[in-house]
Short mmCIF file of C-alpha atoms in Angstrom, two decimals:
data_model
loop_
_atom_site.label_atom_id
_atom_site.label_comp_id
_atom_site.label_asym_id
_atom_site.label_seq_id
_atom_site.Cartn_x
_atom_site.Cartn_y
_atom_site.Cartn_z
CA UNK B 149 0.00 0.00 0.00
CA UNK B 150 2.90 2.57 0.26
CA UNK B 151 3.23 2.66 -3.22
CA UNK B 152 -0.17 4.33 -3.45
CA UNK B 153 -0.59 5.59 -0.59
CA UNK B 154 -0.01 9.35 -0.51
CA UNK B 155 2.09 11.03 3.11
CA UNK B 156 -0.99 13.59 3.30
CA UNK B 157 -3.40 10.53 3.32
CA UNK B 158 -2.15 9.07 6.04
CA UNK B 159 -1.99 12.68 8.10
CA UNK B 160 -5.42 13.02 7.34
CA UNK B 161 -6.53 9.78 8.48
CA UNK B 162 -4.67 9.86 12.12
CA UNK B 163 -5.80 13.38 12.42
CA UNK B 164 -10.03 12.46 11.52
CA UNK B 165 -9.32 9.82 14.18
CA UNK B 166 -8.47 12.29 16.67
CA UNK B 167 -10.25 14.82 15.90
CA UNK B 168 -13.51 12.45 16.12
CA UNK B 169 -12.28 11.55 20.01
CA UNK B 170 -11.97 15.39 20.78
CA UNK B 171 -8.17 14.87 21.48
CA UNK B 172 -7.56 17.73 19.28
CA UNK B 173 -6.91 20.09 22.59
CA UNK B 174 -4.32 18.13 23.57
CA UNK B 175 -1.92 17.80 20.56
CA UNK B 176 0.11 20.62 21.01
CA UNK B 177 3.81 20.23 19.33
CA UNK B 178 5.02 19.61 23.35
CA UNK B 179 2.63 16.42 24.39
CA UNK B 180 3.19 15.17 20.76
CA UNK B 181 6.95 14.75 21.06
CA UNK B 182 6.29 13.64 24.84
CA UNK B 183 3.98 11.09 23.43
CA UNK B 184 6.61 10.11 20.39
CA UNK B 185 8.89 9.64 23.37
CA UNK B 186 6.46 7.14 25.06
CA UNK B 187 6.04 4.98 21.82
CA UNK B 188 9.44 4.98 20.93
CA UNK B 189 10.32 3.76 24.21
CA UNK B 190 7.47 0.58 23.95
CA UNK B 191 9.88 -0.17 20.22
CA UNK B 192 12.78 0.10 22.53
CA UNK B 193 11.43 -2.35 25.04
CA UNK B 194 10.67 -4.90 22.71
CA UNK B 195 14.32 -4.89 20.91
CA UNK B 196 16.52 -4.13 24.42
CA UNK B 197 18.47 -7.19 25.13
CA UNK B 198 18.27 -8.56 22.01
CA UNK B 199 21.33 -9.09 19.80
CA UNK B 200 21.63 -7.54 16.53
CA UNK B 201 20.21 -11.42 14.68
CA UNK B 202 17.59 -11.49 17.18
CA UNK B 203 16.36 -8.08 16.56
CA UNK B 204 16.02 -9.06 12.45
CA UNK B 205 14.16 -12.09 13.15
CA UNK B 206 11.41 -10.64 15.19
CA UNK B 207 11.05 -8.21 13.10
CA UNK B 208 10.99 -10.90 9.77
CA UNK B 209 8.96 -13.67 11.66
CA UNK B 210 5.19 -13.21 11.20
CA UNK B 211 4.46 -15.05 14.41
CA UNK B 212 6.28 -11.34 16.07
CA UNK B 213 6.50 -9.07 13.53
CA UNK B 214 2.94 -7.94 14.67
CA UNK B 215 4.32 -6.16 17.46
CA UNK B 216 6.67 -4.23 15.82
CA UNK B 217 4.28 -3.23 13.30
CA UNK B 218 1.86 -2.03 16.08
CA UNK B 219 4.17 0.02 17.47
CA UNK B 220 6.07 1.48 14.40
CA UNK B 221 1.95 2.36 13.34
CA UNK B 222 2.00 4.86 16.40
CA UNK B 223 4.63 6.29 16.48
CA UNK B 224 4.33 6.93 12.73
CA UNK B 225 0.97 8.58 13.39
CA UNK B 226 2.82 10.29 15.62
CA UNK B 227 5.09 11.91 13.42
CA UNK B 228 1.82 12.60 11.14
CA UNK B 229 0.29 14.27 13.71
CA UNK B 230 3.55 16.65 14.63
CA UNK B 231 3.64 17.46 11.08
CA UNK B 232 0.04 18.16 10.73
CA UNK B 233 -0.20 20.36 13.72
CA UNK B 234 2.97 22.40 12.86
CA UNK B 235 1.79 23.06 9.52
CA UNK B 236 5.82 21.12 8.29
CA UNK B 237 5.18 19.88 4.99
CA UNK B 238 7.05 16.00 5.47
CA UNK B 239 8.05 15.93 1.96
CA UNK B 240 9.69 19.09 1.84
CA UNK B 241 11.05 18.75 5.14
CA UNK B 242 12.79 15.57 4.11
CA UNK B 243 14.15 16.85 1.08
CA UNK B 244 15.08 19.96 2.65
CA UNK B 245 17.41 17.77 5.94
CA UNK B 246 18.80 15.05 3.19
CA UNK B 247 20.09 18.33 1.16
CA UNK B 248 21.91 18.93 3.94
CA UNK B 249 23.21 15.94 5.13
CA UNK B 250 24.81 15.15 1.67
CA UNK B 251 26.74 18.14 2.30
CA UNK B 252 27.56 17.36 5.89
CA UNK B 253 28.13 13.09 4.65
CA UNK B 254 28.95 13.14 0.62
CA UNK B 255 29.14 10.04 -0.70
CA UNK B 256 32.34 8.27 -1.50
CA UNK B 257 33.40 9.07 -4.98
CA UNK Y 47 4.50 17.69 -1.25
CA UNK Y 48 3.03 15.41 0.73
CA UNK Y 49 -0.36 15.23 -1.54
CA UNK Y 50 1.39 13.69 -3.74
CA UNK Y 51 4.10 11.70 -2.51
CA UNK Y 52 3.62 8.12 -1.58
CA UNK Y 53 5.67 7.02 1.49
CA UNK Y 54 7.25 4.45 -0.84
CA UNK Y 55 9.24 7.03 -2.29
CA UNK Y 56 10.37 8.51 0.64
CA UNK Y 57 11.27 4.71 1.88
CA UNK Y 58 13.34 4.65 -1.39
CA UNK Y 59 14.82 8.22 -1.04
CA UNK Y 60 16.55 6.93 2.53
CA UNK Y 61 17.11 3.85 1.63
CA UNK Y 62 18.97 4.85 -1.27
CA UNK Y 63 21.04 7.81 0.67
CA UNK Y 64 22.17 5.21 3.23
CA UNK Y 65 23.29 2.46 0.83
CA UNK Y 66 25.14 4.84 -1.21
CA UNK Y 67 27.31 5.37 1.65
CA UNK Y 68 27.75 2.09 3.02
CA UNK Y 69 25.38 2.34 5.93
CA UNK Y 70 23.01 -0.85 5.07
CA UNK Y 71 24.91 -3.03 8.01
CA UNK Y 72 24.20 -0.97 10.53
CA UNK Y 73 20.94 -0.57 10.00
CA UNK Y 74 19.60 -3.70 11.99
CA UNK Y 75 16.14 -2.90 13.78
CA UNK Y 76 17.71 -2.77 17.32
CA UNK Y 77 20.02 0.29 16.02
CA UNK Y 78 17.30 2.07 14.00
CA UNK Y 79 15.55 2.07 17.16
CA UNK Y 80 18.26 3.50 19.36
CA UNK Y 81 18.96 5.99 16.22
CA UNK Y 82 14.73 6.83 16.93
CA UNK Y 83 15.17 7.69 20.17
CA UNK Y 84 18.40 9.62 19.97
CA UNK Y 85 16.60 11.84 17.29
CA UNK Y 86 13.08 12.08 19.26
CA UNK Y 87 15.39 12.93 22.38
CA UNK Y 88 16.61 16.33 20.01
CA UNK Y 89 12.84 16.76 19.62
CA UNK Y 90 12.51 16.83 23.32
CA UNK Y 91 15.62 18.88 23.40
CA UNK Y 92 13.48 21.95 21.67
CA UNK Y 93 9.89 21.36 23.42
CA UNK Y 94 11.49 20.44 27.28
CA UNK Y 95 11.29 23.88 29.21
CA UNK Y 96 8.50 26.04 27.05
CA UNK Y 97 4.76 25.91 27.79
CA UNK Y 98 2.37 24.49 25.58
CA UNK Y 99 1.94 27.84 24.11
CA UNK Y 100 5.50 28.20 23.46
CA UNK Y 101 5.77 24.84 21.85
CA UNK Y 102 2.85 26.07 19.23
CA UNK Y 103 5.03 29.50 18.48
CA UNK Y 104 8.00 27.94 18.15
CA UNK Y 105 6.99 25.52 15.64
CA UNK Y 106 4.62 28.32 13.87
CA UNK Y 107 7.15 30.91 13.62
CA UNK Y 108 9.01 30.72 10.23
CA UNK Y 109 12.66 31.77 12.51
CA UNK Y 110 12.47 28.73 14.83
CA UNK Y 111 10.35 26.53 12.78
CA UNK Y 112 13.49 24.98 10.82
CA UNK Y 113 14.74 23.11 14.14
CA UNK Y 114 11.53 21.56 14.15
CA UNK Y 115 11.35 20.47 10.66
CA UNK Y 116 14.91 18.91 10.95
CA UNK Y 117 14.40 16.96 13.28
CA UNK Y 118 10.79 15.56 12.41
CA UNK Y 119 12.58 14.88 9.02
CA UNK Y 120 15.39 12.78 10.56
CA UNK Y 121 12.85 11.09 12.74
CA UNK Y 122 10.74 10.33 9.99
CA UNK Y 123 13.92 9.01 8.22
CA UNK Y 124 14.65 6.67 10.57
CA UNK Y 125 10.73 5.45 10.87
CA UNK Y 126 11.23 4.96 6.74
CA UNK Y 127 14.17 2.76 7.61
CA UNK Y 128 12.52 0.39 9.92
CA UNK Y 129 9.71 0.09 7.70
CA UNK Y 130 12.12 -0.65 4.41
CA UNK Y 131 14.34 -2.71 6.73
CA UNK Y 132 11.71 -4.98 8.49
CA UNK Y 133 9.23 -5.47 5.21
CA UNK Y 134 6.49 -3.64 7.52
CA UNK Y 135 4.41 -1.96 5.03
CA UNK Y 136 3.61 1.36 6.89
CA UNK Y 137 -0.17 2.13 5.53
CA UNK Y 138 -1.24 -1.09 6.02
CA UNK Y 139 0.77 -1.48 9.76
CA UNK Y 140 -1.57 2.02 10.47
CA UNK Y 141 -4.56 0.64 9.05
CA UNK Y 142 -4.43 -2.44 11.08
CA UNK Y 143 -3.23 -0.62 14.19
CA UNK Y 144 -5.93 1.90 14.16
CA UNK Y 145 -8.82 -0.36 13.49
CA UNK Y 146 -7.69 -2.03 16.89
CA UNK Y 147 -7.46 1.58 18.17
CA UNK Y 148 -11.32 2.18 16.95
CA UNK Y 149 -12.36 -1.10 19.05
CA UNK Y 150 -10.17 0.04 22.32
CA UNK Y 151 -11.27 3.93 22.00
CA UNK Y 152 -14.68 4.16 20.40
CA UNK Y 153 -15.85 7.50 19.06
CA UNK Y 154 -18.27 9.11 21.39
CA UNK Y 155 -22.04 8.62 19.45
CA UNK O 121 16.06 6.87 53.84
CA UNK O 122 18.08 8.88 50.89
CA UNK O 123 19.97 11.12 53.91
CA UNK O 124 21.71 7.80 55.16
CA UNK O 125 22.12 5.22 52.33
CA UNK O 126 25.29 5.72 49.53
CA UNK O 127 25.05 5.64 46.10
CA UNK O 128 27.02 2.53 46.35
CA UNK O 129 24.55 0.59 48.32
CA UNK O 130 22.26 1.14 45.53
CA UNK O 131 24.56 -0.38 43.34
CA UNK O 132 25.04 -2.89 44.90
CA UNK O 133 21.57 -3.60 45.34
CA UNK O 134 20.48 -3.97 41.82
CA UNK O 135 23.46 -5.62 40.73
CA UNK O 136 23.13 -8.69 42.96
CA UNK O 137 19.58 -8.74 42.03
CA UNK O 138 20.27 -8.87 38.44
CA UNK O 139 23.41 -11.49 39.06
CA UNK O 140 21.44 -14.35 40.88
CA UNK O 141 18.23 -13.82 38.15
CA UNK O 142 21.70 -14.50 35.10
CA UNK O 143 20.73 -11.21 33.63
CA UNK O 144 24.46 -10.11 33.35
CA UNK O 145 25.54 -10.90 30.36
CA UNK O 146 22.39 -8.69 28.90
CA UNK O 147 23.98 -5.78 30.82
CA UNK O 148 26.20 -4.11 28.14
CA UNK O 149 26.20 -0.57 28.06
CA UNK O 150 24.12 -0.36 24.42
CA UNK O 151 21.61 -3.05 25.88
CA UNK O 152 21.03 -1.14 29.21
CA UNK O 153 21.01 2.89 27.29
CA UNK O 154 18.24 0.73 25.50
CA UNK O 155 16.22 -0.31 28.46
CA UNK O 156 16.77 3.13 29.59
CA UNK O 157 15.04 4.56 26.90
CA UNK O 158 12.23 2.17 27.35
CA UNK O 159 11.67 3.14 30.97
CA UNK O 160 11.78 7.16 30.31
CA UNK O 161 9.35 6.42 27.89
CA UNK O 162 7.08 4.74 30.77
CA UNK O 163 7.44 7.61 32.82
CA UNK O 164 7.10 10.00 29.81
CA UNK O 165 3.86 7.95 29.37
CA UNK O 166 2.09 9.40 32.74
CA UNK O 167 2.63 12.88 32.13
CA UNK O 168 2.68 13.41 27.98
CA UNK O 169 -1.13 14.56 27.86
CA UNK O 170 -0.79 16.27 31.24
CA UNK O 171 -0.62 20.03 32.21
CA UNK O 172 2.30 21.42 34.10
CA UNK O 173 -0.03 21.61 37.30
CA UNK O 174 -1.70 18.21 36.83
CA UNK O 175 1.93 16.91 36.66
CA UNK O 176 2.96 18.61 40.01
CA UNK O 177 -0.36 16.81 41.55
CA UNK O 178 0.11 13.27 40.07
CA UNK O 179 3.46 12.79 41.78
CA UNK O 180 2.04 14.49 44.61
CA UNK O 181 -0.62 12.73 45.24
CA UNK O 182 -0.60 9.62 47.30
CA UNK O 183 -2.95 8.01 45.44
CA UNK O 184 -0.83 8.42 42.31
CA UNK O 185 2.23 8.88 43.43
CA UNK O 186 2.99 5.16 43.59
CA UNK O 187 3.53 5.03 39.57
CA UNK O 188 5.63 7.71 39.30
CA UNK O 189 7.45 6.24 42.04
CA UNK O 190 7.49 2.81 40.58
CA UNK O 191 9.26 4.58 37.08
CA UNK O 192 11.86 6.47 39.08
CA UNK O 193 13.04 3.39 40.65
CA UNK O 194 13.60 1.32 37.47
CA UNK O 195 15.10 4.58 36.08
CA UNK O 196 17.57 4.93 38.19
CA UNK O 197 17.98 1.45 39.12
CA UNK O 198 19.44 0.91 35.45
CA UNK O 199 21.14 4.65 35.94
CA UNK O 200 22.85 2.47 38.84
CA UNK O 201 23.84 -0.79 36.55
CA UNK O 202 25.21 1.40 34.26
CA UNK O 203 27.31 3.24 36.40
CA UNK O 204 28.85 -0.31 38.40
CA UNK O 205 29.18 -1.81 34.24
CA UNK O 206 31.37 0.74 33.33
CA UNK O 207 33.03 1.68 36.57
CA UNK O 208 31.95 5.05 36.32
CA UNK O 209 31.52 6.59 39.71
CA UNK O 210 28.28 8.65 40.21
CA UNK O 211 29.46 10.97 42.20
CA UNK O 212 32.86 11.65 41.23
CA UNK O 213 31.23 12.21 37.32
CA UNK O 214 28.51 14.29 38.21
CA UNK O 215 31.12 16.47 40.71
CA UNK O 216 33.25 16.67 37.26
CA UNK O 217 30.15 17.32 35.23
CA UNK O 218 28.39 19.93 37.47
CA UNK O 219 32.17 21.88 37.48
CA UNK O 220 31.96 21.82 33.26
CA UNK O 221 28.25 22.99 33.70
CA UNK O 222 28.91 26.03 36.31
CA UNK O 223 31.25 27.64 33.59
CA UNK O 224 28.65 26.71 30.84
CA UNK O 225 26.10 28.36 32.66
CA UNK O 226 27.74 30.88 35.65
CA UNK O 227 25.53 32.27 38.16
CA UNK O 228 23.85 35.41 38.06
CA UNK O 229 25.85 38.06 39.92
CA UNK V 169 33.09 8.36 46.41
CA UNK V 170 29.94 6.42 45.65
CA UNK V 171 30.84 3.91 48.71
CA UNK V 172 30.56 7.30 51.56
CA UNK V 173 28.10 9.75 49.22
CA UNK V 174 24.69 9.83 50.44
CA UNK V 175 22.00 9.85 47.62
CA UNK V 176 20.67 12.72 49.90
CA UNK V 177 23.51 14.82 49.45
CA UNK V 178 23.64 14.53 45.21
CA UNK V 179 20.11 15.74 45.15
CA UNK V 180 20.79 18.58 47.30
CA UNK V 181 24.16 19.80 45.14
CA UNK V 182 21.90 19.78 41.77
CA UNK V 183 18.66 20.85 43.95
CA UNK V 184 21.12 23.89 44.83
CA UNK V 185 22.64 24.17 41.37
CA UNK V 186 19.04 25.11 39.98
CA UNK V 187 17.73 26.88 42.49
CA UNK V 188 20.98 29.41 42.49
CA UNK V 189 19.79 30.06 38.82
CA UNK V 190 16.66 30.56 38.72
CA UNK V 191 15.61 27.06 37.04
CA UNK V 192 13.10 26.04 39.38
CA UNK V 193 10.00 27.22 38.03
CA UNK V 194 10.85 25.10 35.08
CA UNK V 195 11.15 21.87 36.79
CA UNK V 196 8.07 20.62 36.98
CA UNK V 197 8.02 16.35 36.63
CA UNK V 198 6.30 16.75 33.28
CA UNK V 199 9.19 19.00 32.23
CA UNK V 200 11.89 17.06 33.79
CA UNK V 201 10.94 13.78 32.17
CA UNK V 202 11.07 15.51 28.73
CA UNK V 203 14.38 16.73 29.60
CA UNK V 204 15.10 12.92 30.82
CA UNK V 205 14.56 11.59 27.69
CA UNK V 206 16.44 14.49 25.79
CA UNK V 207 19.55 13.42 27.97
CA UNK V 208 18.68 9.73 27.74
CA UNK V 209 18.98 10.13 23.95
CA UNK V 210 22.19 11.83 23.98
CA UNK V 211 23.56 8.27 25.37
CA UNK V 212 21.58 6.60 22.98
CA UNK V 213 23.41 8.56 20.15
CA UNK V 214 27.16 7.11 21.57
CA UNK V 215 26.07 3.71 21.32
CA UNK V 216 23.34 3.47 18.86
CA UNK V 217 25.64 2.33 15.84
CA UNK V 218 27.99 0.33 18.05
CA UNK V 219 28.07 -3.64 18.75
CA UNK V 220 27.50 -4.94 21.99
CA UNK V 221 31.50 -5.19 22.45
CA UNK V 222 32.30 -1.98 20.98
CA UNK V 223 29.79 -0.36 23.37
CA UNK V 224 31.77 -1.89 26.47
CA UNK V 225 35.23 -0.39 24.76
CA UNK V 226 33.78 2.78 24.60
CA UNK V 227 32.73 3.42 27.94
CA UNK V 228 36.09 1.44 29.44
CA UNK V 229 38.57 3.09 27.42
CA UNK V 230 40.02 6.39 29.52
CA UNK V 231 39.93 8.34 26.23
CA UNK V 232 36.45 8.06 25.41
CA UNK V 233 34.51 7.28 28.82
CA UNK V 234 34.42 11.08 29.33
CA UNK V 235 31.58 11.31 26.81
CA UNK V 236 29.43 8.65 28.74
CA UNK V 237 30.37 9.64 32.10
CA UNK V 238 29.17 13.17 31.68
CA UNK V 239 25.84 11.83 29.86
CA UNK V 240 25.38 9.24 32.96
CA UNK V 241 26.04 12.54 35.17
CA UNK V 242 23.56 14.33 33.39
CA UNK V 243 20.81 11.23 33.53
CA UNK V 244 21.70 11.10 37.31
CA UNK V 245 21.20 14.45 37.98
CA UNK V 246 17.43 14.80 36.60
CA UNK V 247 16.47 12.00 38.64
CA UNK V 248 17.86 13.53 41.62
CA UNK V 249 15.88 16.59 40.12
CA UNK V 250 12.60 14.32 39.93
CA UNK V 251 12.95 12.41 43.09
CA UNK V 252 13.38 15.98 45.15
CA UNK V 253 10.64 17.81 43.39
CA UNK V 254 8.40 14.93 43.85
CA UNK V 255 9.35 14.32 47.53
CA UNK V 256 9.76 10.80 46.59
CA UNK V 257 12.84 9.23 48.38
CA UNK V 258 14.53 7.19 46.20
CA UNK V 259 16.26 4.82 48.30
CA UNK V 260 12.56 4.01 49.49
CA UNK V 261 10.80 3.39 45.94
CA UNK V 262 13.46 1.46 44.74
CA UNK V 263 13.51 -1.09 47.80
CA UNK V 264 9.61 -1.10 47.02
CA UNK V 265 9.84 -1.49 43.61
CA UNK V 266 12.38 -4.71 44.52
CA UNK V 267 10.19 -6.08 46.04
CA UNK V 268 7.79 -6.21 43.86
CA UNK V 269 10.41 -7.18 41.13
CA UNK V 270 11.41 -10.00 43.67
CA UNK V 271 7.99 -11.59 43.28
CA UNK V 272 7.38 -10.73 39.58
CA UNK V 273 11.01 -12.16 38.74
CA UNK V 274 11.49 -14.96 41.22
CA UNK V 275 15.31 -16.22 41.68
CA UNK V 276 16.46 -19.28 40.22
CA UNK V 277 16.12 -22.42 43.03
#
């Protein structure tokens, strides 16, 4: 579905959810990150004392893969919702960082 | 941008930065998450000591607004990564996610 | 208690709990940073839709309180690990750190 | 000078650090957990790249331990920060919360 599925569908489908629930109020750019913060910490849990082979297979097996799709899902709504709020175009703000970065790490010749 | 990009192509764009430059091996899903939350901890670098209201101007204003689209880029970035890296197809991980969400948080009628 | 018991007793503490349960060997300085993050994000969890003043009363509360206290003890339990892993004493680094940090920020006159 | 500091005594040198500049209003626990994962994710950003044994170099080589000891200094400090705000005595909640652990995690016959 990624290959169809456009960045500002998916920020308008996380936001119609919220929006619905009247959690609006409480999305400010602070409790966002605070709440990115959360999610990224339930990812961390799940890969902590895991070796570098473990953390590829739960990821690959469909029996656990489940959970790390659950929790890559929020915090990628997450993000949506940050960029949403803020009015930061994704796209551009991608293009705009990697511009910089292939300054700051240009490629081997 | 984003009404037109699909998320595939910004999965590609990453993807294509970090292989260029050699970075494929390190990019198991254990790292990518520790990269995640070194980059959201920048995010809560910005956002730790203001208000609410303060974390709305500061992401509104077009002066500070840049620090803010930085990082959301590289955190985005890394979210494209683990969803390349693991075969997690990110719209359909959020659809699935969120129709659990609808069951555990129903809409008010 | 904190008036009479040392930093080291702490240590101590959680690293004999950790060596009877085998857990050692998981206790690398990139595997415990990890768990870190995971527990911050618990704690970040409790307060991330919360105002500042509803944040003051949550820890305050006795009713409450116990989570918050719950967090801050795994937090700083794995603060302790990390510190007795690497042989990094907590006080004499946060003596050498707060010296760095009083010319970074010098006190009003 | 872990084995004669009291925990008591590293919560009132940062306690006094703050107040001496004027930082208290800021340290609320919802603000102080944000800045706990900001600093958390500084440490993250040493290892997050490294393998399990390079991570262990790192922070036991003289020449490079600097860098985590003055992120583990940092970490330490906002928990002292958290646990005095709070009024939650740390030596307390974490002989709780090992007790709890104790029963959750029971050691091997």
């Amino acid at each position: 579905m990624d290959a169809t599925t456009p960045v500002e569908s998916l920020k308008d489908g996380i936001r119609r959810f919220a929006t619905v629930r009247g959690w609006e109020p409480y999305h400010t750019p602070k409790n966002l990150t605070m709440a990115l913060a959360s999610e990224v910490g339930e990812l961390c849990d799940i890969f902590r004392w895991l070796t570098a082979e473990e953390s590829v297979a739960v990821a690959a097996n469909p029996a656990t893969r489940e959970a790390v799709a659950d929790e890559l899902a929020d915090i990628a709504n997450i993000v949506f919702l940050l960029s949403a709020h803020t009015g930061i175009d994704l796209s551009e703000a991608i293009a705009a960082k990697m511009t910089k970065n292939a300054i700051k790490y240009p490629p081997p010749i």
